[in-house]
Coordinates of C-alpha atoms in Angstrom, one line a residue:
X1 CA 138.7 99.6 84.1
X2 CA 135.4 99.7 85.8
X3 CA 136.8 97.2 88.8
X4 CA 139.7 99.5 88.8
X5 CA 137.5 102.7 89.0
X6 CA 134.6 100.7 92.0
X7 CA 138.0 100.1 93.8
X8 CA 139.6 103.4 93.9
X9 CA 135.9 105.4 94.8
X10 CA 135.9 102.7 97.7
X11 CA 138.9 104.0 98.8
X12 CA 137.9 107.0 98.4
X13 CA 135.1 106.9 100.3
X14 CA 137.1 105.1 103.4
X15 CA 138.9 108.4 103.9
X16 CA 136.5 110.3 103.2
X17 CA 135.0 111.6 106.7
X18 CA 130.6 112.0 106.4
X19 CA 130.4 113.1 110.0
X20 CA 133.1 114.2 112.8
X21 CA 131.8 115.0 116.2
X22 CA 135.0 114.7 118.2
X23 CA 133.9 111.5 120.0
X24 CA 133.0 109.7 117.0
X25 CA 134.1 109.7 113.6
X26 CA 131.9 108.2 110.6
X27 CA 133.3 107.4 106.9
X28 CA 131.3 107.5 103.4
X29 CA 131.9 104.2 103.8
X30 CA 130.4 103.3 106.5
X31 CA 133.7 102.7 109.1
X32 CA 133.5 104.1 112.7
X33 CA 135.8 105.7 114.4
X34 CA 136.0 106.6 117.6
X35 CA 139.8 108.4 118.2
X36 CA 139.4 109.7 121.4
X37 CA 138.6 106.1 123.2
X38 CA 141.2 104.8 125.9
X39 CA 142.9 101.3 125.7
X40 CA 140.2 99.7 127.7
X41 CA 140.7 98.9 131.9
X42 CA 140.2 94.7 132.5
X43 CA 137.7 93.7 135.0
X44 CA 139.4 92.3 138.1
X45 CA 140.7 92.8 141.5
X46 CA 141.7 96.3 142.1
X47 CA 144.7 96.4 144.2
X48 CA 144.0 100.0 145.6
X49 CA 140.8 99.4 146.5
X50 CA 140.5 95.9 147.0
X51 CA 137.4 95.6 144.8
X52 CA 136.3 93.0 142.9
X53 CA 134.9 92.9 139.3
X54 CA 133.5 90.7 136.8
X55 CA 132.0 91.3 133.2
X56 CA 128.5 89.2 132.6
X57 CA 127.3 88.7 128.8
X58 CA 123.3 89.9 128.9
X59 CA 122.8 88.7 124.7
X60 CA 122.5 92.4 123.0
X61 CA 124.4 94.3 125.9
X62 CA 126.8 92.9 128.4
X63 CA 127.5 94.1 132.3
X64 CA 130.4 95.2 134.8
X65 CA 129.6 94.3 138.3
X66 CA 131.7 95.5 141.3
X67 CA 132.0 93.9 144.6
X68 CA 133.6 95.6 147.7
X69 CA 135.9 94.5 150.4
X70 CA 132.8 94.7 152.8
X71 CA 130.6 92.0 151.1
X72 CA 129.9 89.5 153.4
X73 CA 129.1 91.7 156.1
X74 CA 125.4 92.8 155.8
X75 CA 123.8 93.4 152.5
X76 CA 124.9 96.4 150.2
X77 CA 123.0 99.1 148.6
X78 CA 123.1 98.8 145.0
X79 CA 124.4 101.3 142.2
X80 CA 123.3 100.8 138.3
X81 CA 125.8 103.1 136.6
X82 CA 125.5 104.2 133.3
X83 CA 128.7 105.9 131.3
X84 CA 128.6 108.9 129.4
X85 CA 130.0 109.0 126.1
X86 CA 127.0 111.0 124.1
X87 CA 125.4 107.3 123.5
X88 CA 127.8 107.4 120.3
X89 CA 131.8 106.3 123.0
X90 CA 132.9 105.1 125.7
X91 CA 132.3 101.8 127.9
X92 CA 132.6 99.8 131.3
X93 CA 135.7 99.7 130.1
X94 CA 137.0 103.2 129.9
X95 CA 139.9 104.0 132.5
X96 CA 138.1 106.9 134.3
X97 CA 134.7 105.3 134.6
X98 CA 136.3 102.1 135.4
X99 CA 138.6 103.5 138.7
X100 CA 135.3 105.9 139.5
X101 CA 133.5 102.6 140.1
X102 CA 136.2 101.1 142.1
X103 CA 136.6 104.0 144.3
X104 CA 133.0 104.7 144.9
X105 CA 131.9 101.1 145.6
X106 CA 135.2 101.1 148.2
X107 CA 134.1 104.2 149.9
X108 CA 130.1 103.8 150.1
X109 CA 130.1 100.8 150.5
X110 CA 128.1 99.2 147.7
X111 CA 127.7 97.1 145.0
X112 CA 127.4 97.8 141.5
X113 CA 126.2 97.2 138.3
X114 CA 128.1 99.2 134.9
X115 CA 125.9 99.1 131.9
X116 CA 127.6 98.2 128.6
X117 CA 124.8 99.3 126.5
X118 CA 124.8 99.5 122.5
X119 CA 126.4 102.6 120.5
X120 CA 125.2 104.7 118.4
X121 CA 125.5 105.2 115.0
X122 CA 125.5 101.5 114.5
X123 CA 122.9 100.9 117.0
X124 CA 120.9 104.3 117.2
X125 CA 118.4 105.6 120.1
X126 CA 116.4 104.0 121.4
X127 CA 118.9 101.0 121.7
X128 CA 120.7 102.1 124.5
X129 CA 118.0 103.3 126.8
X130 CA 116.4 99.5 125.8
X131 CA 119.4 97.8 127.2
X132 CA 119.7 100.1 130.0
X133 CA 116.1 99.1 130.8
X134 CA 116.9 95.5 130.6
X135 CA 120.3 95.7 132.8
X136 CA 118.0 97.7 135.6
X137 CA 115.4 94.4 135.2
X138 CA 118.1 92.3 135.3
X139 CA 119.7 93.6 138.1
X140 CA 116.0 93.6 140.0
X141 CA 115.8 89.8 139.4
X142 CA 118.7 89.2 141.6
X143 CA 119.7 86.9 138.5
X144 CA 123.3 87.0 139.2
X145 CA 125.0 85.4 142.3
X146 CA 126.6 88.7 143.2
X147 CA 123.5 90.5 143.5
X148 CA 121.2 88.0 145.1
X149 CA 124.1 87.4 147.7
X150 CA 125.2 90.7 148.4
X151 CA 122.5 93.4 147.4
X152 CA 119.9 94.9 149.1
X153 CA 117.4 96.0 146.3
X154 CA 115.5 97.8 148.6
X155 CA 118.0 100.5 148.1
X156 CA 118.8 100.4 144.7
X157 CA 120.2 103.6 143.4
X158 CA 120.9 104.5 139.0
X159 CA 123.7 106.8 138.8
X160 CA 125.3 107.9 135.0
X161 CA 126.9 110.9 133.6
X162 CA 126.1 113.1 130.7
X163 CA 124.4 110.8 128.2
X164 CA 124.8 108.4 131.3
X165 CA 122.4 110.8 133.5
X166 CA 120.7 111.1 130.6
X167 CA 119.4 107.5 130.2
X168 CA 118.9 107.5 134.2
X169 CA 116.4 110.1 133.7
X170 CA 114.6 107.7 131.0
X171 CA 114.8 104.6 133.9
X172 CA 112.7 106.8 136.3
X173 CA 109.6 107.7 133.8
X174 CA 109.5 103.9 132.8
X175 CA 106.1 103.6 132.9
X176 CA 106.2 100.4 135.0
X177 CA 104.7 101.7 138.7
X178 CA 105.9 98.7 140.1
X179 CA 109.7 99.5 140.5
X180 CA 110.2 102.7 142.9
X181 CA 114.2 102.8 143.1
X182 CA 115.9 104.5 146.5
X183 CA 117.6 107.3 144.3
X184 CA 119.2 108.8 141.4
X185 CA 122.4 110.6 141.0
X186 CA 122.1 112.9 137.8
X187 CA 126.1 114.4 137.3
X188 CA 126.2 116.8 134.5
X189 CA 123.1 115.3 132.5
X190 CA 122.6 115.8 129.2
X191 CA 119.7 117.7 128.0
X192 CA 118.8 120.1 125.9
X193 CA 116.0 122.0 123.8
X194 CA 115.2 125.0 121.7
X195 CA 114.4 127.5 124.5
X196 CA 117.1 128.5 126.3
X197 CA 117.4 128.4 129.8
X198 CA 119.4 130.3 132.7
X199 CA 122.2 132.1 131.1
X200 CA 122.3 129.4 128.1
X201 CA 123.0 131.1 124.8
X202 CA 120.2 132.6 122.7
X203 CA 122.4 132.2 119.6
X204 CA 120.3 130.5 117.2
X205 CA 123.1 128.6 115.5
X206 CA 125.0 127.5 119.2
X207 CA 121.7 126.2 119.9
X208 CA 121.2 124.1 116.2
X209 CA 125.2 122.9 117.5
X210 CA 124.2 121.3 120.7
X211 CA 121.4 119.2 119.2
X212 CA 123.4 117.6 116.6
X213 CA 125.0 115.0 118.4
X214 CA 121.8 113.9 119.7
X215 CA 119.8 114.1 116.4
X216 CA 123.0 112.1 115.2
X217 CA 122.2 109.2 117.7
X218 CA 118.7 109.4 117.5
X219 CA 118.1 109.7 114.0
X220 CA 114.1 109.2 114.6
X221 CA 114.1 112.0 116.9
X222 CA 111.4 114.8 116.9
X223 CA 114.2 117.4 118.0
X224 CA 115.8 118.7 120.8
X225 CA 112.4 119.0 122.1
X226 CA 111.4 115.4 122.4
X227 CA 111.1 114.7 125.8
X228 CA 114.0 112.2 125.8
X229 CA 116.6 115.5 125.4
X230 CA 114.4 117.6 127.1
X231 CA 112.2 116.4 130.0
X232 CA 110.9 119.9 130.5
X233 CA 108.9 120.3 127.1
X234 CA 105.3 119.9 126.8
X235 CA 104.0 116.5 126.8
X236 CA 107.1 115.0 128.7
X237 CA 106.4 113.2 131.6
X238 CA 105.4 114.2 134.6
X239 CA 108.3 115.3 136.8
X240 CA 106.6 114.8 140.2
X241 CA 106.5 111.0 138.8
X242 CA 109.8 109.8 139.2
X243 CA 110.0 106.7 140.5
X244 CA 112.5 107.2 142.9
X245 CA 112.3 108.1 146.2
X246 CA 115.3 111.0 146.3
X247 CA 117.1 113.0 143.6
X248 CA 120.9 114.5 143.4
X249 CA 121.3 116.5 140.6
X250 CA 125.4 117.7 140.3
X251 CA 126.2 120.8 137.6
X252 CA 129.7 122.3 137.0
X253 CA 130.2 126.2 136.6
X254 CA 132.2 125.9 133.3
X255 CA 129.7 123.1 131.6
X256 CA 127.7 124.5 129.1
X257 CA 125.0 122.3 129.9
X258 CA 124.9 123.8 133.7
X259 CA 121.8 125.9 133.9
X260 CA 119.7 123.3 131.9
X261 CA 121.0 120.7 135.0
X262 CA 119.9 123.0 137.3
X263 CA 116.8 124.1 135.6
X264 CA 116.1 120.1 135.8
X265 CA 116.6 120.4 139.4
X266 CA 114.2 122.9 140.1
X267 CA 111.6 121.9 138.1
X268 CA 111.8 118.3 139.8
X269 CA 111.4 120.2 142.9
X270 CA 108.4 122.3 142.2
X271 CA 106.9 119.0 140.9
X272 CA 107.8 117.4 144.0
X273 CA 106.6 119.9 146.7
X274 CA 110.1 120.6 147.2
X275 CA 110.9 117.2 148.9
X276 CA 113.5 114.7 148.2
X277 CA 116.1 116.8 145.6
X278 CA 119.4 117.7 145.9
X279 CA 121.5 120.1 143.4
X280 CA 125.3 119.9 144.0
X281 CA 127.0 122.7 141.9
X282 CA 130.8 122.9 141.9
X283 CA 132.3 126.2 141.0
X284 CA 135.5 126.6 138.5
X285 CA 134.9 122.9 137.1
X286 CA 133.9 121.5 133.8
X287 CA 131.9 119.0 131.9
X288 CA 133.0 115.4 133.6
X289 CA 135.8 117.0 135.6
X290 CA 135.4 114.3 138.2
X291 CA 136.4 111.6 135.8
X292 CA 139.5 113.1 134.6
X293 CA 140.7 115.0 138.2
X294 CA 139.3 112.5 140.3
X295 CA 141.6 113.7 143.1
X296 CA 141.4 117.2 143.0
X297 CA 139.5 118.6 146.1
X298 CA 136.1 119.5 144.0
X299 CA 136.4 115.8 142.6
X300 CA 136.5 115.1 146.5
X301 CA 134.1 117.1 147.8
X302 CA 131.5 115.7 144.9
X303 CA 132.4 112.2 145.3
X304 CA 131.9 112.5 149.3
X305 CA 128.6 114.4 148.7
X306 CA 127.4 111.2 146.4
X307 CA 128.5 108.8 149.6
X308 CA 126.3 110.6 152.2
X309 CA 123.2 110.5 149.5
X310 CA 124.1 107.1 149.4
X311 CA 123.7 105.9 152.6
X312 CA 121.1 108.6 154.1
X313 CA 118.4 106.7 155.7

């Protein structure tokens, strides 16, 4: 009767949901779900955009690389993307990310470098931003073939979205002085902390909800206030430090994480005399609206804004 009873509160505890944030899904038991996740896109030639790509295994985390048409005729500038997803879904592999890359490396063009870092909760913060760290040394190595053939790492850009941008921020306050990257292209970053800022919502308990996905992911966070969610709080930092020479920042009107994007942007400004920062804000759009529209004109206009950062001198 016992076995019978261990087997049934098993069961049980399969169905049984202890945590549902949309993205990601976790049992009593222990099993993860993650319902919203696309079948996954193949690396490969991309007949649209006659790109190349190739997956590399890096021992705890794994890359995408992306070659353009134009390799072979001057060095490339180099991208080091890294997917949204809340640092709990998504990967390389995800459809929208996956033609985003394609198009972009076409269009710029460049080569780059898709971080498959590990998910949270079964590998929680910091593990992502380590293996995001380790992929942007990699990359600087010029370990694979690719790179060293193709790339130019004297114009090495990081580029993510929402927990993507993110863990792009984290890359520029690494405290290593002697990597200074060509730029950074922040779209819709995920921060967040207990003052509001702009128009964000004073509501006590909206502000408890947008913290709980990343207290989720980080379970040895301080808060919403530790300087990894919020790069403005005291003790973060320093904003005039980041070790990149230029900064796009791009916010969407109907993201509810818009005013803390552009709060980001000015305070990067201020810190940097006003040089070198860019804030790109797209009216009537949402959170990510470039990966699921990518052909509407504001998906346009963004992605050719992101080209001409790109190749500025």
């Amino acid at each position: 009767m016992a076995s019978n009873s261990n087997t049934n509160t098993a069961a049980d505890d399969d169905k049984e949901v202890a945590h549902d944030y949309g993205i990601v899904r976790v049992y009593k038991s222990g099993r993860v779900e993650r319902p919203l996740m696309s079948p996954p896109a193949a690396a490969g030639l991309d007949p649209g955009t006659g790109v190349e790509s190739k997956d590399v295994q890096l021992g705890d985390y794994s890359a995408r690389l992306y070659l353009p048409p134009a390799a072979g005729k001057g060095k490339l500038p180099v991208i080091v993307y890294v997917h949204g997803g809340g640092f709990v879904a998504e990967s390389v592999a995800s459809p929208n990310g996956h033609r985003f890359l394609n198009r972009l490396t076409a269009a710029c063009p460049a080569l780059a470098v898709s971080v498959e870092y590990r998910l949270a909760p079964e590998h929680p913060l910091p593990a992502a931003y380590e293996d995001c760290v380790a992929a942007l040394g990699w990359v600087l190595s010029a370990s694979d073939p690719w790179v060293a053939e193709h790339g130019d790492l004297g114009r090495v850009f990081v580029v993510g979205d929402s927990a993507g941008a993110n863990a792009c921020h984290h890359l520029l306050v690494q405290p290593d002085g002697a990597v200074r990257l060509k730029g950074a292209v922040l779209i819709h970053p995920w921060f967040w902390g207990s003052e509001a800022v702009g128009e964000e919502t004073r509501n006590p308990a909206w502000r408890a909800m947008g913290g709980r996905l990343w207290e989720f992911a980080c379970p040895g966070s301080s808060g919403v206030d530790d300087a990894r969610m919020n790069p403005m709080a005291p003790g973060a930092p320093g904003l005039g430090t980041l070790a990149c020479e230029r900064v796009m920042v791009c916010v969407a009107e109907g993201d509810f994480l818009r005013w803390r994007g552009r709060a980001y942007a000015e305070a990067v400004a201020a810190a940097r005399g006003g040089d070198g920062v860019e804030l790109v804000e797209t009216e009537g759009e949402g959170h990510v609206f470039h990966l699921f529209k990518p052909d509407c004109d504001k998906a346009k206009e963004m992605f050719d804004r992101i080209i001409a950062f790109v190749n500025a001198p």
